[in-house]
Amino acid sequence: MGQWFSGTPDDAQHQDLASTLKHILRTSRWKTKSSPRKPPKLITPPLHIAVTGESGAGKSSFINALRGVGHEEKRAAPVGVVETTMERTPYKHPNISNITIWDLPGIGTIKLSMTSSLLFLLHASRKNDLDLAKAIKIMKKNFYFVKAKVDSDLRNEEVSKPNTFDREKVLKQIREDYVRKIKENKIDDPQVFLISNHNVSEYDFPIMMDTLIKDLPAQKRHIFMLSLPNITEAAIQRKRDSMKQFIWLEAIKAGVPAFVPLKKFISDHEEEKLKASLNSYRVFLGVDDASLQHLAKKLQVPVEQLNKMIESPTLLETKKEETRGEMFCRYLESIFIHGGGLLGAGLNFKKIFCLQLHFLDTVMLNKCLLKKVFACWDLMFSIYS
């Protein structure tokens, strides 16, 4: 628990945060008793992602995978065996309205592609798609070649050649063949990712996510990280770190570095803010009520059984014969006992930011636990099925 009080976030890992903090320190004045100042809101810029490719390449499934949306959900991009995209169609991320993913038919989409932060070309073999890639490259914009349905390719190969099937060898052949076709159209050093839209923790999907994070400008990196599916424990921790940076930024903007006397109460306004923060952490990390219901259905267990395993759904519930103030005081005492770092130096952070960090770490640990539970269930299912 004490890791988040060991100091500010790692500069080597979060250089974008350091530059943001410098800007805040230059443009903001600390809030004082004589001149109260409402902290400005943190503004996140919009992020537009374009996806294009030939019919049957898996565009809609890819868009749903990026958004973490199931194919049968109402908000899903329609998936079909025939061409379903006749005109460019925007799809908002379900949790982050600033992120829009565009499904492009490939005709007349050059203007939108130029203004997008990221462009994905799925199974690009058409001349139009490759010409678009060349134009994007001249503009020095980010674009990526994606070969989806690689799981189907492997399955078909194994069925047709059960005795000589070699998974890694087949993947290598698929990659080399795809790269060769792209290079034949005079596109050097293409970034190619082999993925499965139905299993985003396998193949190149995690590698692709890491690449996108590195390629995006700093001001859009945080919002993109929050949108990513929770596919690995490292991805979950990275998302936690991104949300933690927002807490630090809010604290700095609010003029928190000051000697704040500890009082055994939380105001109604602060409690509402904590409730909203906890709900957002649970949604972004996939531990909200809807996600728990979905997981319980997969595991074929009552959702109450999952709720008993984790703390986050009841973090704002008092124990028997305990007041709200005593509950928050209990959390703060635990935080300070395990703290150190800033607290050890005599610098007290405002209670609400301490509690936000505590809640965020708790939700992250809950998510990692549930992920391990599902992995064990998946392994047992594969063994006995």
Coordinates of C-alpha atoms in Angstrom, one line a residue:
M1 CA 0.0 0.0 0.0
G2 CA 2.8 2.4 0.8
Q3 CA 4.2 2.4 -2.7
W4 CA 2.2 5.4 -3.8
F5 CA 3.7 7.5 -1.1
S6 CA 7.3 6.7 -2.0
G7 CA 7.5 9.9 -4.1
T8 CA 6.2 11.4 -7.3
P9 CA 5.7 9.1 -10.3
D10 CA 8.8 7.7 -12.0
D11 CA 10.2 10.4 -14.3
A12 CA 11.8 7.9 -16.7
Q13 CA 8.4 6.2 -17.2
H14 CA 6.3 9.4 -17.1
Q15 CA 8.2 12.2 -18.7
D16 CA 4.9 13.6 -20.0
L17 CA 3.7 14.1 -16.4
A18 CA 6.9 16.0 -15.6
S19 CA 6.3 18.4 -18.4
T20 CA 2.7 18.9 -17.4
L21 CA 3.7 19.6 -13.8
K22 CA 6.3 22.2 -14.9
H23 CA 3.5 24.0 -16.9
I24 CA 1.2 23.9 -13.8
L25 CA 4.0 25.3 -11.6
R26 CA 4.6 28.2 -14.1
T27 CA 1.0 29.1 -14.6
S28 CA -0.6 28.4 -11.2
R29 CA -0.5 30.1 -7.8
W30 CA -0.9 28.1 -4.6
K31 CA -4.2 28.6 -3.0
T32 CA -4.0 30.6 0.2
K33 CA -6.4 31.9 2.8
S34 CA -6.2 35.4 1.5
S35 CA -6.8 34.5 -2.1
P36 CA -8.9 31.3 -2.5
R37 CA -8.7 29.9 -6.0
K38 CA -10.7 27.2 -7.6
P39 CA -8.4 24.7 -9.3
P40 CA -8.8 24.5 -13.1
K41 CA -10.2 21.3 -14.6
L42 CA -7.8 18.9 -16.3
I43 CA -8.7 19.1 -20.0
T44 CA -8.2 16.0 -22.1
P45 CA -8.0 16.5 -25.9
P46 CA -10.1 14.4 -28.3
L47 CA -8.5 11.3 -29.8
H48 CA -9.6 10.1 -33.2
I49 CA -8.7 6.6 -34.4
A50 CA -9.4 5.5 -38.0
V51 CA -9.8 1.9 -39.1
T52 CA -10.0 0.9 -42.8
G53 CA -9.4 -2.3 -44.8
E54 CA -11.0 -4.7 -47.3
S55 CA -14.3 -6.5 -46.8
G56 CA -14.1 -9.4 -44.4
A57 CA -10.8 -8.2 -42.8
G58 CA -12.5 -7.9 -39.4
K59 CA -12.7 -4.2 -39.1
S60 CA -15.9 -4.1 -37.0
S61 CA -14.6 -6.8 -34.7
F62 CA -11.4 -4.9 -34.3
I63 CA -13.2 -1.7 -33.4
N64 CA -15.3 -3.6 -30.8
A65 CA -12.1 -5.1 -29.4
L66 CA -10.5 -1.7 -29.0
R67 CA -13.6 -0.4 -27.3
G68 CA -14.0 -3.5 -25.1
V69 CA -17.5 -4.1 -26.4
G70 CA -19.1 -7.5 -27.1
H71 CA -20.5 -8.1 -30.6
E72 CA -24.0 -8.7 -29.3
E73 CA -24.2 -5.5 -27.3
K74 CA -26.4 -2.6 -28.6
R75 CA -23.4 -0.2 -28.8
A76 CA -21.3 -2.7 -30.9
A77 CA -20.2 -2.1 -34.4
P78 CA -22.2 -4.5 -36.6
V79 CA -20.4 -7.6 -37.5
G80 CA -21.3 -9.6 -40.6
V81 CA -20.0 -11.9 -43.3
V82 CA -20.7 -9.3 -45.9
E83 CA -19.5 -5.7 -46.2
T84 CA -21.3 -3.7 -43.5
T85 CA -19.5 -0.4 -43.8
M86 CA -20.8 1.7 -46.7
E87 CA -20.0 5.1 -45.3
R88 CA -17.7 6.3 -42.6
T89 CA -19.2 5.6 -39.2
P90 CA -18.1 7.0 -35.8
Y91 CA -18.1 4.8 -32.6
K92 CA -17.6 6.5 -29.3
H93 CA -15.7 4.6 -26.6
P94 CA -18.3 3.4 -24.0
N95 CA -16.4 4.9 -21.0
I96 CA -14.5 7.8 -22.6
S97 CA -16.5 10.2 -24.8
N98 CA -13.4 12.0 -26.0
I99 CA -12.3 8.9 -27.9
T100 CA -13.9 8.2 -31.3
I101 CA -13.0 5.2 -33.5
W102 CA -14.0 5.6 -37.2
D103 CA -15.0 2.7 -39.4
L104 CA -14.0 3.8 -42.9
P105 CA -15.1 2.2 -46.1
G106 CA -11.8 3.1 -47.8
I107 CA -13.3 5.5 -50.4
G108 CA -13.0 9.2 -49.9
T109 CA -11.6 8.8 -46.4
I110 CA -8.2 10.4 -47.0
K111 CA -9.2 13.7 -45.3
L112 CA -10.4 12.1 -42.1
S113 CA -7.4 9.7 -42.0
M114 CA -5.0 12.7 -42.2
T115 CA -6.6 14.3 -39.1
S116 CA -6.7 11.1 -37.0
S117 CA -4.0 10.4 -34.4
L118 CA -3.9 6.7 -35.3
L119 CA -4.7 4.8 -38.5
F120 CA -5.1 1.0 -38.7
L121 CA -5.1 -0.7 -42.1
L122 CA -6.6 -4.2 -41.8
H123 CA -5.3 -6.8 -44.2
A124 CA -4.4 -4.0 -46.6
S125 CA -3.8 -5.4 -50.0
R126 CA -6.0 -3.1 -52.1
K127 CA -4.3 -0.4 -54.0
N128 CA -6.4 2.3 -52.4
D129 CA -5.4 1.2 -48.9
L130 CA -1.7 1.0 -49.8
D131 CA -1.9 4.4 -51.5
L132 CA -3.5 5.8 -48.3
A133 CA -0.6 4.4 -46.3
K134 CA 1.9 6.1 -48.5
A135 CA 0.1 9.4 -48.2
I136 CA -0.1 9.1 -44.4
K137 CA 3.6 8.3 -44.3
I138 CA 4.4 11.5 -46.2
M139 CA 2.4 13.4 -43.7
K140 CA 4.5 11.7 -40.9
K141 CA 1.3 10.4 -39.2
N142 CA 1.1 7.1 -37.4
F143 CA -0.3 4.1 -39.2
Y144 CA -0.2 0.4 -38.6
F145 CA -0.9 -2.7 -40.6
V146 CA -3.0 -5.3 -38.8
K147 CA -3.7 -8.9 -39.8
A148 CA -6.7 -10.0 -37.8
K149 CA -8.2 -13.5 -37.6
V150 CA -4.8 -15.0 -37.1
D151 CA -6.4 -17.5 -34.7
S152 CA -8.6 -18.7 -37.5
D153 CA -5.6 -19.0 -39.8
L154 CA -3.8 -21.2 -37.2
R155 CA -6.9 -23.3 -36.6
N156 CA -7.3 -24.0 -40.3
E157 CA -3.7 -24.8 -40.8
E158 CA -3.8 -27.3 -37.9
V159 CA -6.9 -29.0 -39.2
S160 CA -5.3 -29.4 -42.7
K161 CA -1.9 -30.4 -41.5
P162 CA -2.3 -32.1 -38.0
N163 CA 0.9 -34.0 -38.2
T164 CA 3.3 -31.3 -39.3
F165 CA 1.6 -28.2 -37.7
D166 CA 4.0 -25.8 -36.0
R167 CA 2.3 -22.8 -34.5
E168 CA 5.4 -20.5 -34.4
K169 CA 6.4 -21.5 -37.9
V170 CA 3.0 -20.7 -39.3
L171 CA 2.9 -17.3 -37.5
K172 CA 6.3 -16.5 -39.0
Q173 CA 5.1 -17.4 -42.5
I174 CA 2.0 -15.3 -42.2
R175 CA 4.0 -12.3 -41.0
E176 CA 6.6 -12.7 -43.7
D177 CA 4.0 -13.0 -46.5
Y178 CA 2.1 -10.0 -45.3
V179 CA 5.3 -7.8 -45.0
R180 CA 6.5 -8.9 -48.4
K181 CA 3.2 -7.8 -50.1
I182 CA 3.4 -4.4 -48.4
K183 CA 7.0 -3.9 -49.4
E184 CA 6.2 -4.8 -53.0
N185 CA 4.2 -1.5 -53.0
K186 CA 7.3 0.5 -51.9
I187 CA 6.4 0.9 -48.2
D188 CA 9.6 0.2 -46.2
D189 CA 9.7 -1.1 -42.6
P190 CA 5.9 -1.5 -42.1
Q191 CA 4.7 -2.0 -38.6
V192 CA 2.7 -5.2 -38.8
F193 CA 0.7 -6.8 -36.0
L194 CA -0.9 -10.3 -36.1
I195 CA -3.9 -10.3 -33.8
S196 CA -7.1 -12.1 -32.8
N197 CA -10.1 -9.9 -32.2
H198 CA -11.6 -12.5 -29.9
N199 CA -8.5 -13.1 -27.7
V200 CA -6.9 -9.7 -27.2
S201 CA -4.4 -11.1 -24.6
E202 CA -2.7 -13.3 -27.3
Y203 CA -0.5 -12.8 -30.3
D204 CA 0.6 -9.2 -31.1
F205 CA -2.3 -7.3 -29.4
P206 CA -0.4 -6.4 -26.2
I207 CA 2.6 -5.5 -28.2
M208 CA 0.5 -3.3 -30.5
M209 CA -1.0 -1.5 -27.4
D210 CA 2.6 -0.8 -26.1
T211 CA 3.6 0.6 -29.5
L212 CA 0.6 2.9 -29.7
I213 CA 1.2 4.3 -26.2
K214 CA 4.8 5.2 -27.1
D215 CA 3.8 6.7 -30.5
L216 CA 1.0 9.0 -29.2
P217 CA 1.7 12.6 -28.1
A218 CA 2.0 13.1 -24.3
Q219 CA -1.3 14.9 -24.0
K220 CA -3.3 12.1 -25.6
R221 CA -1.3 9.2 -24.0
H222 CA -3.2 9.2 -20.7
I223 CA -6.7 9.1 -22.2
F224 CA -5.7 6.3 -24.6
M225 CA -4.3 4.2 -21.7
L226 CA -7.5 4.5 -19.9
S227 CA -9.4 3.2 -22.9
L228 CA -7.4 0.0 -23.3
P229 CA -8.8 -3.4 -22.4
N230 CA -7.5 -4.9 -19.2
I231 CA -5.7 -7.8 -21.0
T232 CA -2.7 -8.3 -18.8
E233 CA -1.6 -7.5 -15.2
A234 CA 1.0 -5.1 -16.6
A235 CA -1.8 -3.3 -18.6
I236 CA -3.9 -3.1 -15.5
Q237 CA -1.0 -1.6 -13.5
R238 CA -0.2 0.8 -16.3
K239 CA -3.8 2.0 -16.4
R240 CA -3.6 2.4 -12.6
D241 CA -0.5 4.5 -13.0
S242 CA -2.2 6.7 -15.6
M243 CA -5.1 7.3 -13.3
K244 CA -2.7 8.0 -10.4
Q245 CA -1.1 10.7 -12.5
F246 CA -4.5 12.4 -12.8
I247 CA -4.8 12.4 -9.0
W248 CA -1.3 13.9 -8.6
L249 CA -2.2 16.6 -11.2
E250 CA -5.4 17.4 -9.4
A251 CA -3.5 17.6 -6.1
I252 CA -0.9 20.0 -7.6
K253 CA -3.5 22.2 -9.3
A254 CA -5.5 22.4 -6.1
G255 CA -2.4 23.7 -4.2
V256 CA -2.2 20.6 -2.0
P257 CA 1.4 20.8 -0.9
A258 CA 0.9 22.5 2.4
F259 CA 0.6 21.6 6.1
V260 CA -3.0 20.3 6.3
P261 CA -4.2 19.6 9.8
L262 CA -5.8 16.1 10.1
K263 CA -9.4 16.3 11.1
K264 CA -11.5 13.2 11.7
F265 CA -14.2 14.0 9.2
I266 CA -14.8 14.2 5.5
S267 CA -17.2 16.9 4.1
D268 CA -20.3 15.9 2.1
H269 CA -18.8 17.4 -1.0
E270 CA -15.6 15.4 -0.5
E271 CA -17.6 12.2 0.1
E272 CA -19.5 12.7 -3.1
K273 CA -16.2 13.2 -5.0
L274 CA -14.8 10.1 -3.4
K275 CA -17.9 8.1 -4.5
A276 CA -17.5 9.4 -8.1
S277 CA -13.8 8.6 -8.1
L278 CA -14.3 5.1 -6.8
N279 CA -17.0 4.4 -9.4
S280 CA -14.7 5.6 -12.2
Y281 CA -11.8 3.5 -11.0
R282 CA -14.1 0.4 -10.9
V283 CA -15.4 1.1 -14.5
F284 CA -12.0 1.8 -16.0
L285 CA -10.4 -1.3 -14.4
G286 CA -13.4 -3.5 -15.1
V287 CA -14.6 -4.1 -11.5
D288 CA -17.9 -2.3 -11.7
D289 CA -21.2 -4.0 -11.1
A290 CA -21.9 -4.7 -14.8
S291 CA -18.4 -6.2 -15.3
L292 CA -18.8 -8.4 -12.2
Q293 CA -22.2 -9.6 -13.6
H294 CA -20.6 -10.4 -16.9
L295 CA -17.7 -12.3 -15.2
A296 CA -20.1 -14.2 -12.9
K297 CA -22.1 -15.3 -16.0
K298 CA -18.9 -16.6 -17.6
L299 CA -17.8 -18.5 -14.4
Q300 CA -21.4 -19.7 -13.8
V301 CA -21.3 -18.5 -10.2
P302 CA -23.5 -16.0 -8.3
V303 CA -22.2 -12.5 -8.5
E304 CA -22.4 -12.3 -4.7
Q305 CA -19.6 -14.9 -4.6
L306 CA -17.3 -12.5 -6.5
N307 CA -18.3 -9.6 -4.4
K308 CA -17.2 -11.5 -1.3
M309 CA -13.7 -11.9 -2.8
I310 CA -13.0 -8.2 -3.3
E311 CA -13.2 -5.0 -1.2
S312 CA -13.9 -2.3 -3.8
P313 CA -17.8 -2.6 -3.9
T314 CA -18.0 -1.9 -0.2
L315 CA -15.2 0.6 0.3
L316 CA -17.8 3.3 1.1
E317 CA -19.9 1.1 3.4
T318 CA -19.4 1.5 7.2
K319 CA -18.8 -1.5 9.5
K320 CA -21.3 -2.3 12.2
E321 CA -21.6 0.5 14.8
E322 CA -19.2 2.6 12.9
T323 CA -19.8 6.2 11.7
R324 CA -18.8 7.6 8.3
G325 CA -16.2 9.8 10.0
E326 CA -14.7 6.8 11.9
M327 CA -14.6 4.8 8.6
F328 CA -12.6 7.4 6.8
C329 CA -10.4 7.9 9.8
R330 CA -9.7 4.1 9.8
Y331 CA -8.6 4.3 6.2
L332 CA -6.4 7.4 6.9
E333 CA -4.7 5.7 9.9
S334 CA -3.9 2.7 7.8
I335 CA -2.5 4.9 5.0
F336 CA -0.3 6.9 7.3
I337 CA 1.0 3.8 9.1
H338 CA 2.1 2.3 5.8
G339 CA 3.0 5.6 4.2
G340 CA 6.4 7.1 4.5
G341 CA 7.9 9.2 1.7
L342 CA 6.1 12.5 1.7
L343 CA 4.4 11.9 5.0
G344 CA 7.7 11.0 6.6
A345 CA 9.1 14.3 5.4
G346 CA 6.3 16.1 7.3
L347 CA 4.2 16.9 4.2
N348 CA 0.6 16.0 4.6
F349 CA -1.6 15.6 1.6
K350 CA -5.2 16.6 1.8
K351 CA -7.3 13.6 3.0
I352 CA -9.3 13.2 -0.1
F353 CA -6.3 12.7 -2.3
C354 CA -4.9 10.1 0.1
L355 CA -8.2 8.2 0.0
Q356 CA -8.4 8.4 -3.8
L357 CA -5.0 6.8 -4.1
H358 CA -5.9 4.2 -1.5
F359 CA -9.2 3.4 -3.4
L360 CA -7.4 3.2 -6.7
D361 CA -4.8 0.7 -5.4
T362 CA -7.5 -1.4 -3.9
V363 CA -9.5 -1.6 -7.1
M364 CA -6.4 -2.5 -9.0
L365 CA -5.5 -5.3 -6.6
N366 CA -9.1 -6.5 -6.9
K367 CA -8.9 -6.6 -10.7
C368 CA -5.7 -8.6 -10.6
L369 CA -7.2 -11.1 -8.2
L370 CA -10.3 -11.6 -10.4
K371 CA -8.1 -11.9 -13.5
K372 CA -6.2 -14.8 -11.8
V373 CA -9.5 -16.4 -10.8
F374 CA -10.7 -16.3 -14.4
A375 CA -7.3 -17.6 -15.7
C376 CA -7.6 -20.6 -13.3
W377 CA -11.2 -21.3 -14.4
D378 CA -10.2 -21.0 -18.0
L379 CA -7.3 -23.5 -17.5
M380 CA -9.6 -26.0 -15.7
F381 CA -12.2 -25.6 -18.4
S382 CA -9.7 -26.3 -21.2
I383 CA -8.4 -29.4 -19.4
Y384 CA -11.7 -31.0 -18.7
S385 CA -13.6 -29.9 -21.8

